[in-house]
CSV table of C-alpha atoms in Angstrom, one decimal:
chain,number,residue,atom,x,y,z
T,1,UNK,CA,0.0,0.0,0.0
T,2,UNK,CA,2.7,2.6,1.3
T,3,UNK,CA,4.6,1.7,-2.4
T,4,UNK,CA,1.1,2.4,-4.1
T,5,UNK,CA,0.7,5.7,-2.9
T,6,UNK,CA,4.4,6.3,-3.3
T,7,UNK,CA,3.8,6.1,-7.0
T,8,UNK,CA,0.5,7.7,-6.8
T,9,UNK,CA,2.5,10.8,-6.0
T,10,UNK,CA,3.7,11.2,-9.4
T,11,UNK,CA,0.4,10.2,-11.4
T,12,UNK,CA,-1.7,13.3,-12.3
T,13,UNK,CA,-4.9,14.0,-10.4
T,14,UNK,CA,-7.0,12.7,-13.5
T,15,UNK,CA,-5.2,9.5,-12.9
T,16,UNK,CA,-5.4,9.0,-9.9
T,17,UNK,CA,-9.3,9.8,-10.1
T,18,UNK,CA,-9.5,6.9,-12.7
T,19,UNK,CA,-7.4,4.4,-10.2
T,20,UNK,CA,-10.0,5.3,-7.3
T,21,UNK,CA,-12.9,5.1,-8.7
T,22,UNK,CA,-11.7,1.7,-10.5
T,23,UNK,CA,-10.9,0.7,-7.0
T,24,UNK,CA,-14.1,1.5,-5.6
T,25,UNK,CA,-16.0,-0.8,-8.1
T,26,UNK,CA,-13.4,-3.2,-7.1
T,27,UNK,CA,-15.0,-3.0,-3.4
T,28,UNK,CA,-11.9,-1.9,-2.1
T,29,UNK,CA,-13.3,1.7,-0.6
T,30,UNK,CA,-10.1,2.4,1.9
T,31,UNK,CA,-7.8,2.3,-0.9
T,32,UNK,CA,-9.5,4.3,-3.1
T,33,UNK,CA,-10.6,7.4,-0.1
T,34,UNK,CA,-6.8,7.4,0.6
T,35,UNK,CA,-5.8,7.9,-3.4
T,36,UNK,CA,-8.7,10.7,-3.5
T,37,UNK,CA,-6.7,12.0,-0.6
T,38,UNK,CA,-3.2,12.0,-2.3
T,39,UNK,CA,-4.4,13.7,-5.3
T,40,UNK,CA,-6.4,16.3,-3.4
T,41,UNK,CA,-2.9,16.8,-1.6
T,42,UNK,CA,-1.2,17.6,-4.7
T,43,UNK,CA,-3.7,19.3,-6.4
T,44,UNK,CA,-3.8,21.8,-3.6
T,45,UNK,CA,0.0,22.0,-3.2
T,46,UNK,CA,0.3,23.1,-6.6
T,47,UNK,CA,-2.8,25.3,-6.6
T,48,UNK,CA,-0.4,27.2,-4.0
T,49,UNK,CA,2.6,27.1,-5.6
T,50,UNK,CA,0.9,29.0,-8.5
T,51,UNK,CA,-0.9,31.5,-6.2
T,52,UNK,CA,2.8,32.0,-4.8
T,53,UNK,CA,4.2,32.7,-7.9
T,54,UNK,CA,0.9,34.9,-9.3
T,55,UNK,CA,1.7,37.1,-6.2
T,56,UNK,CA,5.6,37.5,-6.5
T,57,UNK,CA,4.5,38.6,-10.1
T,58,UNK,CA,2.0,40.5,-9.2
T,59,UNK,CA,4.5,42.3,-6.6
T,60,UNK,CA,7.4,43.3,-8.9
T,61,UNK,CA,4.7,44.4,-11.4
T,62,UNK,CA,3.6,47.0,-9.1
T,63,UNK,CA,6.9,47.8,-8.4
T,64,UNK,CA,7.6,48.6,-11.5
T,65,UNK,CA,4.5,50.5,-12.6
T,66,UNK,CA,5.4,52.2,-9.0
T,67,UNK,CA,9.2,53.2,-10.4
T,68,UNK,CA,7.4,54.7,-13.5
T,69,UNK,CA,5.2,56.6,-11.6
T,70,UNK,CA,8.0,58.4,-9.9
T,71,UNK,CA,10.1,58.1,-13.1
T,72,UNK,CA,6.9,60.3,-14.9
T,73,UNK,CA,6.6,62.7,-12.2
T,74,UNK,CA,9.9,63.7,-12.0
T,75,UNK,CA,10.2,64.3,-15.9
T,76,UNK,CA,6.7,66.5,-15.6
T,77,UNK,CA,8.1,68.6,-13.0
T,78,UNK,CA,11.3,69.1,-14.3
T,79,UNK,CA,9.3,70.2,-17.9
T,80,UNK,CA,7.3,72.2,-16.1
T,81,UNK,CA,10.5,74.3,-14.4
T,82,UNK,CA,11.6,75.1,-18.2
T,83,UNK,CA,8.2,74.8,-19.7
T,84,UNK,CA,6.9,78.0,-22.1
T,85,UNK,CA,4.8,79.2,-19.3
T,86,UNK,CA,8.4,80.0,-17.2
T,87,UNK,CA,10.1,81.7,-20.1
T,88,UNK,CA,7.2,83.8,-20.0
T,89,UNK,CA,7.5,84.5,-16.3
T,90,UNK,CA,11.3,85.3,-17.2
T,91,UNK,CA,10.0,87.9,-19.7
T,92,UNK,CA,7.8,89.6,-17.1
T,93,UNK,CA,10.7,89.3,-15.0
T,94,UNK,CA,13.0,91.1,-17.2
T,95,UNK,CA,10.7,93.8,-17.8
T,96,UNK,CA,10.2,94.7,-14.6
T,97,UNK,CA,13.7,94.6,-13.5
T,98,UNK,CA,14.6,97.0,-15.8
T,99,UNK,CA,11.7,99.3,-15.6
T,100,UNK,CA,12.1,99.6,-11.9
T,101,UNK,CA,15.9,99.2,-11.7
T,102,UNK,CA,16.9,102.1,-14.4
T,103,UNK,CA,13.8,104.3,-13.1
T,104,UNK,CA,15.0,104.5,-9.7
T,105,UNK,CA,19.1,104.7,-10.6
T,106,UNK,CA,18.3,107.3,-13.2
T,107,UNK,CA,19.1,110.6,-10.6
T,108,UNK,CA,21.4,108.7,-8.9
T,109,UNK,CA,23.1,108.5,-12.2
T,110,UNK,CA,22.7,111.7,-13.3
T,111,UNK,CA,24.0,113.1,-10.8
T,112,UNK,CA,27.1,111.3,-10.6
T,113,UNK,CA,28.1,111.4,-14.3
T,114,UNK,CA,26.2,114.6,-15.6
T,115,UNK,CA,28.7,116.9,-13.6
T,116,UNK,CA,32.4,114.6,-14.4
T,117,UNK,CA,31.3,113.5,-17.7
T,118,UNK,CA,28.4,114.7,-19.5
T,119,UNK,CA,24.7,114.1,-20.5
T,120,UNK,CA,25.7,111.2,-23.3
T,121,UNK,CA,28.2,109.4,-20.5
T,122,UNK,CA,24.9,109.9,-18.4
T,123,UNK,CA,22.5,108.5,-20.9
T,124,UNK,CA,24.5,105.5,-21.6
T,125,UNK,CA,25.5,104.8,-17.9
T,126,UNK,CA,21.2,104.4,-17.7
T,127,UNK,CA,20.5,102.5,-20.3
T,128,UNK,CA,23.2,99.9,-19.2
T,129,UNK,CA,21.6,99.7,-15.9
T,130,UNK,CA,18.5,99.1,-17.3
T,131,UNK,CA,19.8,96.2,-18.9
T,132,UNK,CA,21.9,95.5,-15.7
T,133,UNK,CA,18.7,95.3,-13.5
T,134,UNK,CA,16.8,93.2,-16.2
T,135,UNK,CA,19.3,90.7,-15.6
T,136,UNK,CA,19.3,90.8,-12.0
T,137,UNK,CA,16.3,90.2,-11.5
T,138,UNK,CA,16.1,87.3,-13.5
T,139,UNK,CA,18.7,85.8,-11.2
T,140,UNK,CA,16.6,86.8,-7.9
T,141,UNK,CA,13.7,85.4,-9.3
T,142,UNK,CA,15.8,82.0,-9.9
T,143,UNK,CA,18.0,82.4,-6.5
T,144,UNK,CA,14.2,83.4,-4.2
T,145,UNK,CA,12.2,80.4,-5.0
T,146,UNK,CA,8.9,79.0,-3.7
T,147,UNK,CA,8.7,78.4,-0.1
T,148,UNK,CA,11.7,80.7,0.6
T,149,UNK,CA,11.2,83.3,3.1
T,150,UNK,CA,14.8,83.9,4.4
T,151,UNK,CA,15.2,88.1,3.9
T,152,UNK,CA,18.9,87.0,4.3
T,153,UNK,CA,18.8,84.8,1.2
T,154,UNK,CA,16.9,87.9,-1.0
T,155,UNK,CA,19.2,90.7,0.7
T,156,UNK,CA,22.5,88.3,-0.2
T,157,UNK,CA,21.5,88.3,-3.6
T,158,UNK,CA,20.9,92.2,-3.7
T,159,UNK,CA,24.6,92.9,-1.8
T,160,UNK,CA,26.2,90.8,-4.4
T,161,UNK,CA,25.0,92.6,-7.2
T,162,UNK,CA,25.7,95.8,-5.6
T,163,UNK,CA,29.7,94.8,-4.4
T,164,UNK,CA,30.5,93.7,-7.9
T,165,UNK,CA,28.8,96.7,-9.9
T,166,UNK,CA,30.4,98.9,-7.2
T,167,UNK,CA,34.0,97.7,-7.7
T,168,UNK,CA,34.2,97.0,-11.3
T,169,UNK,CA,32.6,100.6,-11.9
T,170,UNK,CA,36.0,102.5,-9.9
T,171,UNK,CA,38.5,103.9,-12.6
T,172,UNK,CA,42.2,103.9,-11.1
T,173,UNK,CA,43.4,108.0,-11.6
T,174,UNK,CA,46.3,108.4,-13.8
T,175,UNK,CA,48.8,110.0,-11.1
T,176,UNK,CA,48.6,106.3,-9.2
T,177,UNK,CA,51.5,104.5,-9.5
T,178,UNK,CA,51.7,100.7,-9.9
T,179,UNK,CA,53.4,97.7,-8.2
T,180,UNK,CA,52.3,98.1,-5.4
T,181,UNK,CA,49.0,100.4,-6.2
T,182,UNK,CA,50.0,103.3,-4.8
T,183,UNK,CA,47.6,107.0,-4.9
T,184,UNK,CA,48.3,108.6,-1.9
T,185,UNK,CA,46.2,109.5,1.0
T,186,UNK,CA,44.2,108.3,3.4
T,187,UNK,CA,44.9,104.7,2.7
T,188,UNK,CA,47.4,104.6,0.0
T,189,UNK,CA,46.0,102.3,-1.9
T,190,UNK,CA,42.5,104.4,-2.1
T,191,UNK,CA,42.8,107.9,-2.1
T,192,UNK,CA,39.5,110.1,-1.6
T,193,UNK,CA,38.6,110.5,-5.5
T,194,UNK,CA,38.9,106.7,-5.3
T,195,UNK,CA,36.6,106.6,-2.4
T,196,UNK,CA,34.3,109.0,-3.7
T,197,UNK,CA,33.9,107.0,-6.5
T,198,UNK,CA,33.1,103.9,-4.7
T,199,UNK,CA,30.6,105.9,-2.5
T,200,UNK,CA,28.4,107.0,-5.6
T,201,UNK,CA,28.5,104.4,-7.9
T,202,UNK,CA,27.6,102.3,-4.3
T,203,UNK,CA,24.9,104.1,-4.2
T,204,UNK,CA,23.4,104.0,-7.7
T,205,UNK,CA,24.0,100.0,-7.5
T,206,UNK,CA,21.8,100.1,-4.5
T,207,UNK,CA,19.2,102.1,-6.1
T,208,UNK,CA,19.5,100.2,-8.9
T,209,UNK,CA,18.5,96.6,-7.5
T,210,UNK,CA,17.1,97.4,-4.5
T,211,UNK,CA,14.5,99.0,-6.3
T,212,UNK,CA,14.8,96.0,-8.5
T,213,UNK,CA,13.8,93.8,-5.7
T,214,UNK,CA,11.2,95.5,-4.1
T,215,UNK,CA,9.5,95.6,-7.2
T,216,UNK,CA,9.9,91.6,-7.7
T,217,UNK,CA,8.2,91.1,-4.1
T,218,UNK,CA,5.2,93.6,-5.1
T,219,UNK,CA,5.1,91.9,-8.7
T,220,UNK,CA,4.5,88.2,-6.8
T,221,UNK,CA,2.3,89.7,-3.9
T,222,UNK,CA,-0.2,91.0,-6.8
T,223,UNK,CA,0.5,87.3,-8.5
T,224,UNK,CA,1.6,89.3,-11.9
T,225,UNK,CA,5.0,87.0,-11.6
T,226,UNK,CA,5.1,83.6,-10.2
T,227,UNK,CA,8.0,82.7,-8.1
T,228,UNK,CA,10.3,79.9,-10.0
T,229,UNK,CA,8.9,76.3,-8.0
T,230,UNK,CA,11.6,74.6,-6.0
């Protein structure tokens, strides 16, 4: 009997239906309930191997479909930072910038450069910080993004235009001698014309994209600009 069922193990269900129910009509009704049992066993052991494997598939599909989720939001996102929309916003941006920027420099200007150098010096010195403030504030609106409400970030970004507009705007007078930069008093290396210069064309760079910023944080308090998302 124990051999029987040994080798009932490896018949298929069908056949060992056939065997028992031969059996049975043989009067032997013991042997045939324990093949019924042997091929329910293996029927059922491989009905849960398949649901096994069904749900590992199952499991790395929706991993996968999971991954490309993430994989599709990050592409949308990333489109929509440089989608049309944007380079519209950076057109706004622009605009204001140099509206506000060169409006509020233009005395400051004026009154540094009419005086030393002329109206057309003056006029030229204003258009270029139009343009200079159109560009800055294309870089604030990149640098102050969504969700940022440090003042130290926006008035970093301000001081930095205004340091390097400052310096590279000071013109070195001709009686200054060279290796080491020497002009005389109060500090040798700057003398007061050299100062004075740094003083007013300070002063115009701080007009200049101060009013720059200011104008930014009223443009996306009435929602006319949207600040670039994180």
């Amino acid at each position: 009997l124990a051999c029987f069922a040994c080798n009932a193990q490896n018949r298929s269900k069908h056949q060992l239906g056939a065997i028992a129910c031969t059996l049975y009509m043989m009067k032997s009704p013991l042997f045939a309930l324990l093949l019924l049992c042997i091929a329910k066993f293996d029927f059922a052991k491989a009905f849960a191997t398949k649901k096994s494997h069904l749900q590992h598939h199952n499991s790395k599909t929706a991993g996968r479909i999971s991954s490309l989720s993430a994989t599709e939001e990050k592409n949308t996102e990333k489109e929509d930072k440089f989608s049309f929309q944007q380079r519209i916003e950076s057109v706004k941006t622009a605009a204001v910038g140099a509206i506000s920027g060169g409006v509020a420099a233009t005395p400051f200007i004026g009154f540094h450069d009419i005086p030393l150098y002329g109206a057309a010096t003056w006029e030229f010195d204003t258009d270029m910080g139009s343009l200079q403030s159109a560009l800055f504030a294309i870089v604030y609106r990149y640098c102050v993004r969504e969700e940022d409400d440090n003042e130290m970030l926006n008035m970093g970004v301000v001081g930095a235009f205004v340091v390097v507009r400052t310096l590279s705007r000071v013109r070195v007078p001709e009686y200054c001698t060279a290796v080491p930069l020497t002009c005389g008093s109060p500090l040798s290396y700057f003398d007061w014309n050299m100062i004075q210069q740094l003083a007013l064309n300070g002063l115009e760079s701080a007009a200049l994209f101060g009013a720059a910023a200011v104008a930014m944080e009223f443009a996306y308090k009435k929602e006319f600009i949207s600040k670039f998302p994180n």
